[in-house]
Amino acid sequence: MNGGRTITSIVAIAALGLALAPPARARAQAPPGRGCDPGAILTRMTDAEKVGQLVMAVTEDGPDGMPSERTRRAVQELKIGSVITSEPRTPGLAARYANRLQRWAQDTPSGLPLLVSGDFEFGTTHNVREGTTPLPNAMGLGAARDPARARAAAAVTAAEARAMGFHWNYAPVADVNTNPANPIIGVRSFGERADLAGGLVETQVRAYRRAGMIATPKHFPGHGDTETDSHLGLPSVTYDRATLDRVHLPPFRRAIAAGADAIMTAHVVVKAVDPDLPATLSPKVLTGLLRRDLGFDGVIVTDAMDMDAIDANWGTREATVMAVRAGADVIMSTGDHAAHAQAVDALAGALRDGTLTRERVDASVRRVLALKCRYRAFDHRYVSPAAAERISGNPAFLRQALSAGIAATTLVRNEDRVLPFDPGSGARTLVAGVVQTGEFANEVAALARGPVTTWQAATTDPTDAEIAEAVRRARSADRVLVATFSSGTLPAGQARLVRALQATGRPVAAVATGLPYDIASYPSVRAYLATYGTTARTQRVDLTMHRAAARVVFGAQPGGRLPVTIKGLYPYGHGLRY
């Protein structure tokens, strides 16, 4: 694949979307992006406008799917500087949604544009579910081992996102997934080694910048060795400083060297740096380690402040002020309107009483304004919904995604040449699983000449009665595909399911649709594919990886090599070919 030519064409498509945008209405108060001067803008701002720039609020939808009245109040009354959108269903709706937000922002006394952000770790499909291009997760790109594919994935994401009015992406994930039991990072990481993760993080940061999108490596200083989900509790890591420097910091160092304009914090206590406070609230981590030691002078944005790691321990008001004092520039407020108001009020109060100095607040506001200038938020306030629909999910992007998916799919085991299945034999195929089984079966049925039947358990831990039903159906089939899914340790029922299907004597191939470690719970399976397709929390339907896995099942050459070690069974870098 010609990565340079691919990215050039993708960037051209994104530029077309911006060129087709309706013209912004002129306002005397809002300076143009060209020659934009953050310092000059700052001198004209009120204190209320300044603290508003330090809060990013999640939007709320009205009955028509567009931003609600409470969201308007957040923009116009709280004067917030950026938003992370709820999940608009289609590209056209997302573009209209962003345009309405920007009109509200333009109709304020300052007229400052918003930065519109989203979580697009595996493409814009992560937040805009229909009509977009689903791409492999980071671990799939790690398995593909091809920087050109990582560049192209970032360029596709940026082209679609910019066409929809987004400026800011919370990717790439720079965490090094050294702990197989990590319940929250997993396939969101490029892999278990700093050199692999660091190289692909650097590649994607450069690609995003080239495509005009803010990249945000996360979660500083590393979330890859935790055993607690920070949405549910406060994780801590106990490794020493040498391990932090050798394993977890290199991807962030490479991101900074590549020109990353923003970095997101981790709600994790890194005891080697600060044994008392999570990184998000720690001056030792944000000001000491990130700013002073690593030399980062871009925007530091917190992870969501309503996560239990923060909210359950400190609460919105205290944590908001603590984070800015520690060195954060933007507070991600993902609660309701009351939470946004509390965050803004807490910062305003801290500025009035001196808890936050004017110099500290101005430094953060200047960084936010510089980001708006650099990414031409003043020039390109509005986008064309029609162009967003044409650009997003176009056939060229979908072909690119499927090619990357096949390159990511890893053939880990293939005893007695169980795979590939013969698509033209007329054989009867049972597809069994616990999540997204119907979607995977549809992709199998599109390639198989014989009948395809489907069975799915009610939960991710099948009961003995459910397993007996799956076995009954397998006896009526000629071959079996069983899709397992884990976000940590594989539930015992899934391992029993695989073993029971093997005992039928039918050819059985297992497909790990999430983490690649599942085979450790059923090591005797004769054929095993890893797709890295489904994340722990979202469990989004990943048609690209289901389609890629089906292609490999029926003979497409698998391209992946394990980006992690399956302890005691398969080493890092292992991967078979047909």
mmCIF file with all atom_site columns, N, CA, C and O in Angstrom, residues 1 136-151 189-193 195-197 199-200 203 403-410 532 559-565 570-575 577:
data_model
loop_
_atom_site.group_PDB
_atom_site.id
_atom_site.type_symbol
_atom_site.label_atom_id
_atom_site.label_alt_id
_atom_site.label_comp_id
_atom_site.label_asym_id
_atom_site.label_entity_id
_atom_site.label_seq_id
_atom_site.pdbx_PDB_ins_code
_atom_site.Cartn_x
_atom_site.Cartn_y
_atom_site.Cartn_z
_atom_site.occupancy
_atom_site.B_iso_or_equiv
_atom_site.pdbx_formal_charge
_atom_site.auth_seq_id
_atom_site.auth_comp_id
_atom_site.auth_asym_id
_atom_site.auth_atom_id
_atom_site.pdbx_PDB_model_num
ATOM 1   N N  . MET A 1 1   ? 0.845   -1.196  0.000  1.00 0.00 ? 1   MET A N  1
ATOM 2   C CA . MET A 1 1   ? 0.000   0.000   0.000  1.00 0.00 ? 1   MET A CA 1
ATOM 3   C C  . MET A 1 1   ? 0.875   1.238   0.000  1.00 0.00 ? 1   MET A C  1
ATOM 4   O O  . MET A 1 1   ? 1.848   1.318   0.750  1.00 0.00 ? 1   MET A O  1
ATOM 5   N N  . PRO A 1 136 ? -9.901  -0.862  12.532 1.00 0.00 ? 136 PRO A N  1
ATOM 6   C CA . PRO A 1 136 ? -9.402  -1.746  13.598 1.00 0.00 ? 136 PRO A CA 1
ATOM 7   C C  . PRO A 1 136 ? -9.070  -0.955  14.858 1.00 0.00 ? 136 PRO A C  1
ATOM 8   O O  . PRO A 1 136 ? -8.663  0.211   14.798 1.00 0.00 ? 136 PRO A O  1
ATOM 9   N N  . ASN A 1 137 ? -9.249  -1.598  16.006 1.00 0.00 ? 137 ASN A N  1
ATOM 10  C CA . ASN A 1 137 ? -8.746  -1.033  17.243 1.00 0.00 ? 137 ASN A CA 1
ATOM 11  C C  . ASN A 1 137 ? -7.229  -0.918  17.185 1.00 0.00 ? 137 ASN A C  1
ATOM 12  O O  . ASN A 1 137 ? -6.575  -1.514  16.310 1.00 0.00 ? 137 ASN A O  1
ATOM 13  N N  . ALA A 1 138 ? -6.668  -0.175  18.135 1.00 0.00 ? 138 ALA A N  1
ATOM 14  C CA . ALA A 1 138 ? -5.216  0.024   18.148 1.00 0.00 ? 138 ALA A CA 1
ATOM 15  C C  . ALA A 1 138 ? -4.461  -1.296  18.180 1.00 0.00 ? 138 ALA A C  1
ATOM 16  O O  . ALA A 1 138 ? -3.455  -1.462  17.475 1.00 0.00 ? 138 ALA A O  1
ATOM 17  N N  . MET A 1 139 ? -4.943  -2.284  18.952 1.00 0.00 ? 139 MET A N  1
ATOM 18  C CA . MET A 1 139 ? -4.217  -3.552  19.024 1.00 0.00 ? 139 MET A CA 1
ATOM 19  C C  . MET A 1 139 ? -4.229  -4.270  17.681 1.00 0.00 ? 139 MET A C  1
ATOM 20  O O  . MET A 1 139 ? -3.279  -4.989  17.340 1.00 0.00 ? 139 MET A O  1
ATOM 21  N N  . GLY A 1 140 ? -5.292  -4.074  16.892 1.00 0.00 ? 140 GLY A N  1
ATOM 22  C CA . GLY A 1 140 ? -5.297  -4.622  15.547 1.00 0.00 ? 140 GLY A CA 1
ATOM 23  C C  . GLY A 1 140 ? -4.238  -3.971  14.682 1.00 0.00 ? 140 GLY A C  1
ATOM 24  O O  . GLY A 1 140 ? -3.534  -4.650  13.912 1.00 0.00 ? 140 GLY A O  1
ATOM 25  N N  . LEU A 1 141 ? -4.096  -2.651  14.785 1.00 0.00 ? 141 LEU A N  1
ATOM 26  C CA . LEU A 1 141 ? -3.039  -1.973  14.045 1.00 0.00 ? 141 LEU A CA 1
ATOM 27  C C  . LEU A 1 141 ? -1.666  -2.413  14.545 1.00 0.00 ? 141 LEU A C  1
ATOM 28  O O  . LEU A 1 141 ? -0.720  -2.519  13.756 1.00 0.00 ? 141 LEU A O  1
ATOM 29  N N  . GLY A 1 142 ? -1.567  -2.681  15.847 1.00 0.00 ? 142 GLY A N  1
ATOM 30  C CA . GLY A 1 142 ? -0.316  -3.218  16.376 1.00 0.00 ? 142 GLY A CA 1
ATOM 31  C C  . GLY A 1 142 ? -0.013  -4.582  15.798 1.00 0.00 ? 142 GLY A C  1
ATOM 32  O O  . GLY A 1 142 ? 1.144   -4.909  15.495 1.00 0.00 ? 142 GLY A O  1
ATOM 33  N N  . ALA A 1 143 ? -1.036  -5.409  15.625 1.00 0.00 ? 143 ALA A N  1
ATOM 34  C CA . ALA A 1 143 ? -0.853  -6.735  15.034 1.00 0.00 ? 143 ALA A CA 1
ATOM 35  C C  . ALA A 1 143 ? -0.462  -6.639  13.570 1.00 0.00 ? 143 ALA A C  1
ATOM 36  O O  . ALA A 1 143 ? 0.322   -7.456  13.067 1.00 0.00 ? 143 ALA A O  1
ATOM 37  N N  . ALA A 1 144 ? -0.985  -5.657  12.855 1.00 0.00 ? 144 ALA A N  1
ATOM 38  C CA . ALA A 1 144 ? -0.660  -5.495  11.439 1.00 0.00 ? 144 ALA A CA 1
ATOM 39  C C  . ALA A 1 144 ? 0.789   -5.067  11.231 1.00 0.00 ? 144 ALA A C  1
ATOM 40  O O  . ALA A 1 144 ? 1.375   -5.328  10.173 1.00 0.00 ? 144 ALA A O  1
ATOM 41  N N  . ARG A 1 145 ? 1.379   -4.381  12.218 1.00 0.00 ? 145 ARG A N  1
ATOM 42  C CA . ARG A 1 145 ? 2.797   -3.990  12.176 1.00 0.00 ? 145 ARG A CA 1
ATOM 43  C C  . ARG A 1 145 ? 3.138   -3.130  10.959 1.00 0.00 ? 145 ARG A C  1
ATOM 44  O O  . ARG A 1 145 ? 4.232   -3.227  10.414 1.00 0.00 ? 145 ARG A O  1
ATOM 45  N N  . ASP A 1 146 ? 2.232   -2.276  10.530 1.00 0.00 ? 146 ASP A N  1
ATOM 46  C CA . ASP A 1 146 ? 2.454   -1.509  9.308  1.00 0.00 ? 146 ASP A CA 1
ATOM 47  C C  . ASP A 1 146 ? 2.176   -0.036  9.579  1.00 0.00 ? 146 ASP A C  1
ATOM 48  O O  . ASP A 1 146 ? 1.018   0.375   9.666  1.00 0.00 ? 146 ASP A O  1
ATOM 49  N N  . PRO A 1 147 ? 3.215   0.781   9.724  1.00 0.00 ? 147 PRO A N  1
ATOM 50  C CA . PRO A 1 147 ? 2.982   2.201   9.982  1.00 0.00 ? 147 PRO A CA 1
ATOM 51  C C  . PRO A 1 147 ? 2.108   2.870   8.917  1.00 0.00 ? 147 PRO A C  1
ATOM 52  O O  . PRO A 1 147 ? 1.352   3.791   9.228  1.00 0.00 ? 147 PRO A O  1
ATOM 53  N N  . ALA A 1 148 ? 2.199   2.419   7.667  1.00 0.00 ? 148 ALA A N  1
ATOM 54  C CA . ALA A 1 148 ? 1.379   3.029   6.617  1.00 0.00 ? 148 ALA A CA 1
ATOM 55  C C  . ALA A 1 148 ? -0.100  2.820   6.901  1.00 0.00 ? 148 ALA A C  1
ATOM 56  O O  . ALA A 1 148 ? -0.924  3.695   6.630  1.00 0.00 ? 148 ALA A O  1
ATOM 57  N N  . ARG A 1 149 ? -0.468  1.664   7.440  1.00 0.00 ? 149 ARG A N  1
ATOM 58  C CA . ARG A 1 149 ? -1.876  1.426   7.774  1.00 0.00 ? 149 ARG A CA 1
ATOM 59  C C  . ARG A 1 149 ? -2.305  2.292   8.963  1.00 0.00 ? 149 ARG A C  1
ATOM 60  O O  . ARG A 1 149 ? -3.435  2.783   9.013  1.00 0.00 ? 149 ARG A O  1
ATOM 61  N N  . ALA A 1 150 ? -1.419  2.467   9.932  1.00 0.00 ? 150 ALA A N  1
ATOM 62  C CA . ALA A 1 150 ? -1.741  3.344   11.061 1.00 0.00 ? 150 ALA A CA 1
ATOM 63  C C  . ALA A 1 150 ? -1.915  4.785   10.591 1.00 0.00 ? 150 ALA A C  1
ATOM 64  O O  . ALA A 1 150 ? -2.823  5.495   11.051 1.00 0.00 ? 150 ALA A O  1
ATOM 65  N N  . ARG A 1 151 ? -1.054  5.229   9.672  1.00 0.00 ? 151 ARG A N  1
ATOM 66  C CA . ARG A 1 151 ? -1.205  6.577   9.111  1.00 0.00 ? 151 ARG A CA 1
ATOM 67  C C  . ARG A 1 151 ? -2.527  6.709   8.378  1.00 0.00 ? 151 ARG A C  1
ATOM 68  O O  . ARG A 1 151 ? -3.247  7.709   8.524  1.00 0.00 ? 151 ARG A O  1
ATOM 69  N N  . SER A 1 189 ? -5.051  -0.519  23.276 1.00 0.00 ? 189 SER A N  1
ATOM 70  C CA . SER A 1 189 ? -3.610  -0.288  23.236 1.00 0.00 ? 189 SER A CA 1
ATOM 71  C C  . SER A 1 189 ? -3.014  -0.951  21.994 1.00 0.00 ? 189 SER A C  1
ATOM 72  O O  . SER A 1 189 ? -3.491  -1.981  21.533 1.00 0.00 ? 189 SER A O  1
ATOM 73  N N  . PHE A 1 190 ? -1.924  -0.378  21.486 1.00 0.00 ? 190 PHE A N  1
ATOM 74  C CA . PHE A 1 190 ? -1.246  -0.991  20.346 1.00 0.00 ? 190 PHE A CA 1
ATOM 75  C C  . PHE A 1 190 ? -0.561  -2.301  20.726 1.00 0.00 ? 190 PHE A C  1
ATOM 76  O O  . PHE A 1 190 ? -0.300  -3.124  19.849 1.00 0.00 ? 190 PHE A O  1
ATOM 77  N N  . GLY A 1 191 ? -0.247  -2.509  22.000 1.00 0.00 ? 191 GLY A N  1
ATOM 78  C CA . GLY A 1 191 ? 0.395   -3.751  22.388 1.00 0.00 ? 191 GLY A CA 1
ATOM 79  C C  . GLY A 1 191 ? 1.134   -3.624  23.700 1.00 0.00 ? 191 GLY A C  1
ATOM 80  O O  . GLY A 1 191 ? 0.993   -2.640  24.429 1.00 0.00 ? 191 GLY A O  1
ATOM 81  N N  . GLU A 1 192 ? 1.947   -4.621  23.975 1.00 0.00 ? 192 GLU A N  1
ATOM 82  C CA . GLU A 1 192 ? 2.600   -4.729  25.286 1.00 0.00 ? 192 GLU A CA 1
ATOM 83  C C  . GLU A 1 192 ? 4.013   -4.162  25.305 1.00 0.00 ? 192 GLU A C  1
ATOM 84  O O  . GLU A 1 192 ? 4.649   -4.160  26.349 1.00 0.00 ? 192 GLU A O  1
ATOM 85  N N  . ARG A 1 193 ? 4.528   -3.711  24.166 1.00 0.00 ? 193 ARG A N  1
ATOM 86  C CA . ARG A 1 193 ? 5.901   -3.229  24.111 1.00 0.00 ? 193 ARG A CA 1
ATOM 87  C C  . ARG A 1 193 ? 5.950   -1.747  23.768 1.00 0.00 ? 193 ARG A C  1
ATOM 88  O O  . ARG A 1 193 ? 5.226   -1.267  22.902 1.00 0.00 ? 193 ARG A O  1
ATOM 89  N N  . ASP A 1 195 ? 8.241   -0.022  22.269 1.00 0.00 ? 195 ASP A N  1
ATOM 90  C CA . ASP A 1 195 ? 8.713   0.373   20.939 1.00 0.00 ? 195 ASP A CA 1
ATOM 91  C C  . ASP A 1 195 ? 7.595   0.285   19.911 1.00 0.00 ? 195 ASP A C  1
ATOM 92  O O  . ASP A 1 195 ? 7.438   1.177   19.068 1.00 0.00 ? 195 ASP A O  1
ATOM 93  N N  . LEU A 1 196 ? 6.776   -0.763  19.980 1.00 0.00 ? 196 LEU A N  1
ATOM 94  C CA . LEU A 1 196 ? 5.650   -0.884  19.053 1.00 0.00 ? 196 LEU A CA 1
ATOM 95  C C  . LEU A 1 196 ? 4.628   0.222   19.298 1.00 0.00 ? 196 LEU A C  1
ATOM 96  O O  . LEU A 1 196 ? 4.225   0.938   18.367 1.00 0.00 ? 196 LEU A O  1
ATOM 97  N N  . ALA A 1 197 ? 4.209   0.372   20.558 1.00 0.00 ? 197 ALA A N  1
ATOM 98  C CA . ALA A 1 197 ? 3.217   1.397   20.877 1.00 0.00 ? 197 ALA A CA 1
ATOM 99  C C  . ALA A 1 197 ? 3.747   2.786   20.547 1.00 0.00 ? 197 ALA A C  1
ATOM 100 O O  . ALA A 1 197 ? 3.046   3.610   19.943 1.00 0.00 ? 197 ALA A O  1
ATOM 101 N N  . GLY A 1 199 ? 6.079   3.760   18.415 1.00 0.00 ? 199 GLY A N  1
ATOM 102 C CA . GLY A 1 199 ? 6.215   4.013   16.986 1.00 0.00 ? 199 GLY A CA 1
ATOM 103 C C  . GLY A 1 199 ? 4.888   4.331   16.334 1.00 0.00 ? 199 GLY A C  1
ATOM 104 O O  . GLY A 1 199 ? 4.787   5.249   15.494 1.00 0.00 ? 199 GLY A O  1
ATOM 105 N N  . LEU A 1 200 ? 3.831   3.585   16.695 1.00 0.00 ? 200 LEU A N  1
ATOM 106 C CA . LEU A 1 200 ? 2.523   3.820   16.083 1.00 0.00 ? 200 LEU A CA 1
ATOM 107 C C  . LEU A 1 200 ? 1.850   5.068   16.638 1.00 0.00 ? 200 LEU A C  1
ATOM 108 O O  . LEU A 1 200 ? 1.127   5.758   15.912 1.00 0.00 ? 200 LEU A O  1
ATOM 109 N N  . THR A 1 203 ? 3.502   7.831   14.735 1.00 0.00 ? 203 THR A N  1
ATOM 110 C CA . THR A 1 203 ? 2.984   7.822   13.366 1.00 0.00 ? 203 THR A CA 1
ATOM 111 C C  . THR A 1 203 ? 1.611   8.481   13.300 1.00 0.00 ? 203 THR A C  1
ATOM 112 O O  . THR A 1 203 ? 1.340   9.312   12.417 1.00 0.00 ? 203 THR A O  1
ATOM 113 N N  . SER A 1 403 ? -9.120  -3.914  4.239  1.00 0.00 ? 403 SER A N  1
ATOM 114 C CA . SER A 1 403 ? -7.741  -4.349  4.011  1.00 0.00 ? 403 SER A CA 1
ATOM 115 C C  . SER A 1 403 ? -6.936  -4.323  5.305  1.00 0.00 ? 403 SER A C  1
ATOM 116 O O  . SER A 1 403 ? -6.180  -5.251  5.617  1.00 0.00 ? 403 SER A O  1
ATOM 117 N N  . ALA A 1 404 ? -7.124  -3.243  6.089  1.00 0.00 ? 404 ALA A N  1
ATOM 118 C CA . ALA A 1 404 ? -6.429  -3.160  7.380  1.00 0.00 ? 404 ALA A CA 1
ATOM 119 C C  . ALA A 1 404 ? -6.912  -4.245  8.327  1.00 0.00 ? 404 ALA A C  1
ATOM 120 O O  . ALA A 1 404 ? -6.121  -4.819  9.100  1.00 0.00 ? 404 ALA A O  1
ATOM 121 N N  . GLY A 1 405 ? -8.218  -4.555  8.301  1.00 0.00 ? 405 GLY A N  1
ATOM 122 C CA . GLY A 1 405 ? -8.759  -5.600  9.172  1.00 0.00 ? 405 GLY A CA 1
ATOM 123 C C  . GLY A 1 405 ? -8.178  -6.966  8.870  1.00 0.00 ? 405 GLY A C  1
ATOM 124 O O  . GLY A 1 405 ? -7.854  -7.735  9.787  1.00 0.00 ? 405 GLY A O  1
ATOM 125 N N  . ILE A 1 406 ? -8.027  -7.292  7.598  1.00 0.00 ? 406 ILE A N  1
ATOM 126 C CA . ILE A 1 406 ? -7.428  -8.577  7.230  1.00 0.00 ? 406 ILE A CA 1
ATOM 127 C C  . ILE A 1 406 ? -5.960  -8.604  7.636  1.00 0.00 ? 406 ILE A C  1
ATOM 128 O O  . ILE A 1 406 ? -5.453  -9.620  8.139  1.00 0.00 ? 406 ILE A O  1
ATOM 129 N N  . ALA A 1 407 ? -5.264  -7.475  7.455  1.00 0.00 ? 407 ALA A N  1
ATOM 130 C CA . ALA A 1 407 ? -3.862  -7.397  7.867  1.00 0.00 ? 407 ALA A CA 1
ATOM 131 C C  . ALA A 1 407 ? -3.714  -7.526  9.375  1.00 0.00 ? 407 ALA A C  1
ATOM 132 O O  . ALA A 1 407 ? -2.679  -7.995  9.867  1.00 0.00 ? 407 ALA A O  1
ATOM 133 N N  . ALA A 1 408 ? -4.739  -7.148  10.141 1.00 0.00 ? 408 ALA A N  1
ATOM 134 C CA . ALA A 1 408 ? -4.693  -7.247  11.599 1.00 0.00 ? 408 ALA A CA 1
ATOM 135 C C  . ALA A 1 408 ? -5.026  -8.643  12.104 1.00 0.00 ? 408 ALA A C  1
ATOM 136 O O  . ALA A 1 408 ? -4.500  -9.092  13.130 1.00 0.00 ? 408 ALA A O  1
ATOM 137 N N  . THR A 1 409 ? -5.913  -9.344  11.431 1.00 0.00 ? 409 THR A N  1
ATOM 138 C CA . THR A 1 409 ? -6.389  -10.648 11.904 1.00 0.00 ? 409 THR A CA 1
ATOM 139 C C  . THR A 1 409 ? -5.227  -11.625 12.018 1.00 0.00 ? 409 THR A C  1
ATOM 140 O O  . THR A 1 409 ? -4.438  -11.789 11.084 1.00 0.00 ? 409 THR A O  1
ATOM 141 N N  . THR A 1 410 ? -5.122  -12.277 13.154 1.00 0.00 ? 410 THR A N  1
ATOM 142 C CA . THR A 1 410 ? -3.961  -13.110 13.471 1.00 0.00 ? 410 THR A CA 1
ATOM 143 C C  . THR A 1 410 ? -4.370  -14.569 13.590 1.00 0.00 ? 410 THR A C  1
ATOM 144 O O  . THR A 1 410 ? -5.228  -14.912 14.414 1.00 0.00 ? 410 THR A O  1
ATOM 145 N N  . TYR A 1 532 ? -9.157  -8.721  17.738 1.00 0.00 ? 532 TYR A N  1
ATOM 146 C CA . TYR A 1 532 ? -8.980  -7.486  18.515 1.00 0.00 ? 532 TYR A CA 1
ATOM 147 C C  . TYR A 1 532 ? -10.112 -6.486  18.253 1.00 0.00 ? 532 TYR A C  1
ATOM 148 O O  . TYR A 1 532 ? -9.940  -5.281  18.407 1.00 0.00 ? 532 TYR A O  1
ATOM 149 N N  . GLY A 1 559 ? -2.847  -11.405 8.126  1.00 0.00 ? 559 GLY A N  1
ATOM 150 C CA . GLY A 1 559 ? -1.614  -10.632 8.137  1.00 0.00 ? 559 GLY A CA 1
ATOM 151 C C  . GLY A 1 559 ? -1.038  -10.353 9.503  1.00 0.00 ? 559 GLY A C  1
ATOM 152 O O  . GLY A 1 559 ? 0.088   -9.869  9.607  1.00 0.00 ? 559 GLY A O  1
ATOM 153 N N  . GLY A 1 560 ? -1.791  -10.645 10.582 1.00 0.00 ? 560 GLY A N  1
ATOM 154 C CA . GLY A 1 560 ? -1.387  -10.183 11.892 1.00 0.00 ? 560 GLY A CA 1
ATOM 155 C C  . GLY A 1 560 ? -0.355  -11.041 12.594 1.00 0.00 ? 560 GLY A C  1
ATOM 156 O O  . GLY A 1 560 ? -0.231  -12.248 12.346 1.00 0.00 ? 560 GLY A O  1
ATOM 157 N N  . ARG A 1 561 ? 0.370   -10.389 13.491 1.00 0.00 ? 561 ARG A N  1
ATOM 158 C CA . ARG A 1 561 ? 1.258   -11.075 14.441 1.00 0.00 ? 561 ARG A CA 1
ATOM 159 C C  . ARG A 1 561 ? 0.924   -10.558 15.834 1.00 0.00 ? 561 ARG A C  1
ATOM 160 O O  . ARG A 1 561 ? 0.644   -9.364  16.004 1.00 0.00 ? 561 ARG A O  1
ATOM 161 N N  . LEU A 1 562 ? 0.958   -11.437 16.803 1.00 0.00 ? 562 LEU A N  1
ATOM 162 C CA . LEU A 1 562 ? 0.539   -11.050 18.145 1.00 0.00 ? 562 LEU A CA 1
ATOM 163 C C  . LEU A 1 562 ? 1.320   -9.834  18.650 1.00 0.00 ? 562 LEU A C  1
ATOM 164 O O  . LEU A 1 562 ? 2.552   -9.860  18.695 1.00 0.00 ? 562 LEU A O  1
ATOM 165 N N  . PRO A 1 563 ? 0.619   -8.766  19.070 1.00 0.00 ? 563 PRO A N  1
ATOM 166 C CA . PRO A 1 563 ? 1.293   -7.621  19.677 1.00 0.00 ? 563 PRO A CA 1
ATOM 167 C C  . PRO A 1 563 ? 1.426   -7.769  21.189 1.00 0.00 ? 563 PRO A C  1
ATOM 168 O O  . PRO A 1 563 ? 1.830   -6.838  21.869 1.00 0.00 ? 563 PRO A O  1
ATOM 169 N N  . VAL A 1 564 ? 1.034   -8.944  21.696 1.00 0.00 ? 564 VAL A N  1
ATOM 170 C CA . VAL A 1 564 ? 1.143   -9.277  23.120 1.00 0.00 ? 564 VAL A CA 1
ATOM 171 C C  . VAL A 1 564 ? 1.586   -10.731 23.234 1.00 0.00 ? 564 VAL A C  1
ATOM 172 O O  . VAL A 1 564 ? 1.525   -11.494 22.269 1.00 0.00 ? 564 VAL A O  1
ATOM 173 N N  . THR A 1 565 ? 1.994   -11.103 24.424 1.00 0.00 ? 565 THR A N  1
ATOM 174 C CA . THR A 1 565 ? 2.355   -12.485 24.719 1.00 0.00 ? 565 THR A CA 1
ATOM 175 C C  . THR A 1 565 ? 1.149   -13.215 25.308 1.00 0.00 ? 565 THR A C  1
ATOM 176 O O  . THR A 1 565 ? 0.458   -12.662 26.171 1.00 0.00 ? 565 THR A O  1
ATOM 177 N N  . TYR A 1 570 ? 2.069   -18.709 23.416 1.00 0.00 ? 570 TYR A N  1
ATOM 178 C CA . TYR A 1 570 ? 2.493   -18.095 22.161 1.00 0.00 ? 570 TYR A CA 1
ATOM 179 C C  . TYR A 1 570 ? 3.234   -16.797 22.456 1.00 0.00 ? 570 TYR A C  1
ATOM 180 O O  . TYR A 1 570 ? 2.756   -15.961 23.236 1.00 0.00 ? 570 TYR A O  1
ATOM 181 N N  . PRO A 1 571 ? 4.385   -16.603 21.830 1.00 0.00 ? 571 PRO A N  1
ATOM 182 C CA . PRO A 1 571 ? 5.191   -15.409 22.123 1.00 0.00 ? 571 PRO A CA 1
ATOM 183 C C  . PRO A 1 571 ? 4.703   -14.189 21.366 1.00 0.00 ? 571 PRO A C  1
ATOM 184 O O  . PRO A 1 571 ? 3.985   -14.284 20.360 1.00 0.00 ? 571 PRO A O  1
ATOM 185 N N  . TYR A 1 572 ? 5.114   -13.045 21.866 1.00 0.00 ? 572 TYR A N  1
ATOM 186 C CA . TYR A 1 572 ? 4.950   -11.791 21.138 1.00 0.00 ? 572 TYR A CA 1
ATOM 187 C C  . TYR A 1 572 ? 5.508   -11.967 19.728 1.00 0.00 ? 572 TYR A C  1
ATOM 188 O O  . TYR A 1 572 ? 6.590   -12.512 19.523 1.00 0.00 ? 572 TYR A O  1
ATOM 189 N N  . GLY A 1 573 ? 4.756   -11.532 18.729 1.00 0.00 ? 573 GLY A N  1
ATOM 190 C CA . GLY A 1 573 ? 5.219   -11.625 17.345 1.00 0.00 ? 573 GLY A CA 1
ATOM 191 C C  . GLY A 1 573 ? 4.796   -12.889 16.629 1.00 0.00 ? 573 GLY A C  1
ATOM 192 O O  . GLY A 1 573 ? 5.004   -13.018 15.417 1.00 0.00 ? 573 GLY A O  1
ATOM 193 N N  . HIS A 1 574 ? 4.157   -13.829 17.329 1.00 0.00 ? 574 HIS A N  1
ATOM 194 C CA . HIS A 1 574 ? 3.721   -15.075 16.694 1.00 0.00 ? 574 HIS A CA 1
ATOM 195 C C  . HIS A 1 574 ? 2.542   -14.807 15.757 1.00 0.00 ? 574 HIS A C  1
ATOM 196 O O  . HIS A 1 574 ? 1.631   -14.040 16.063 1.00 0.00 ? 574 HIS A O  1
ATOM 197 N N  . GLY A 1 575 ? 2.544   -15.472 14.633 1.00 0.00 ? 575 GLY A N  1
ATOM 198 C CA . GLY A 1 575 ? 1.430   -15.377 13.696 1.00 0.00 ? 575 GLY A CA 1
ATOM 199 C C  . GLY A 1 575 ? 1.661   -16.326 12.541 1.00 0.00 ? 575 GLY A C  1
ATOM 200 O O  . GLY A 1 575 ? 2.766   -16.370 11.979 1.00 0.00 ? 575 GLY A O  1
ATOM 201 N N  . ARG A 1 577 ? 0.566   -18.237 8.743  1.00 0.00 ? 577 ARG A N  1
ATOM 202 C CA . ARG A 1 577 ? 0.001   -17.958 7.425  1.00 0.00 ? 577 ARG A CA 1
ATOM 203 C C  . ARG A 1 577 ? -0.536  -19.258 6.847  1.00 0.00 ? 577 ARG A C  1
ATOM 204 O O  . ARG A 1 577 ? -0.172  -20.339 7.260  1.00 0.00 ? 577 ARG A O  1
#
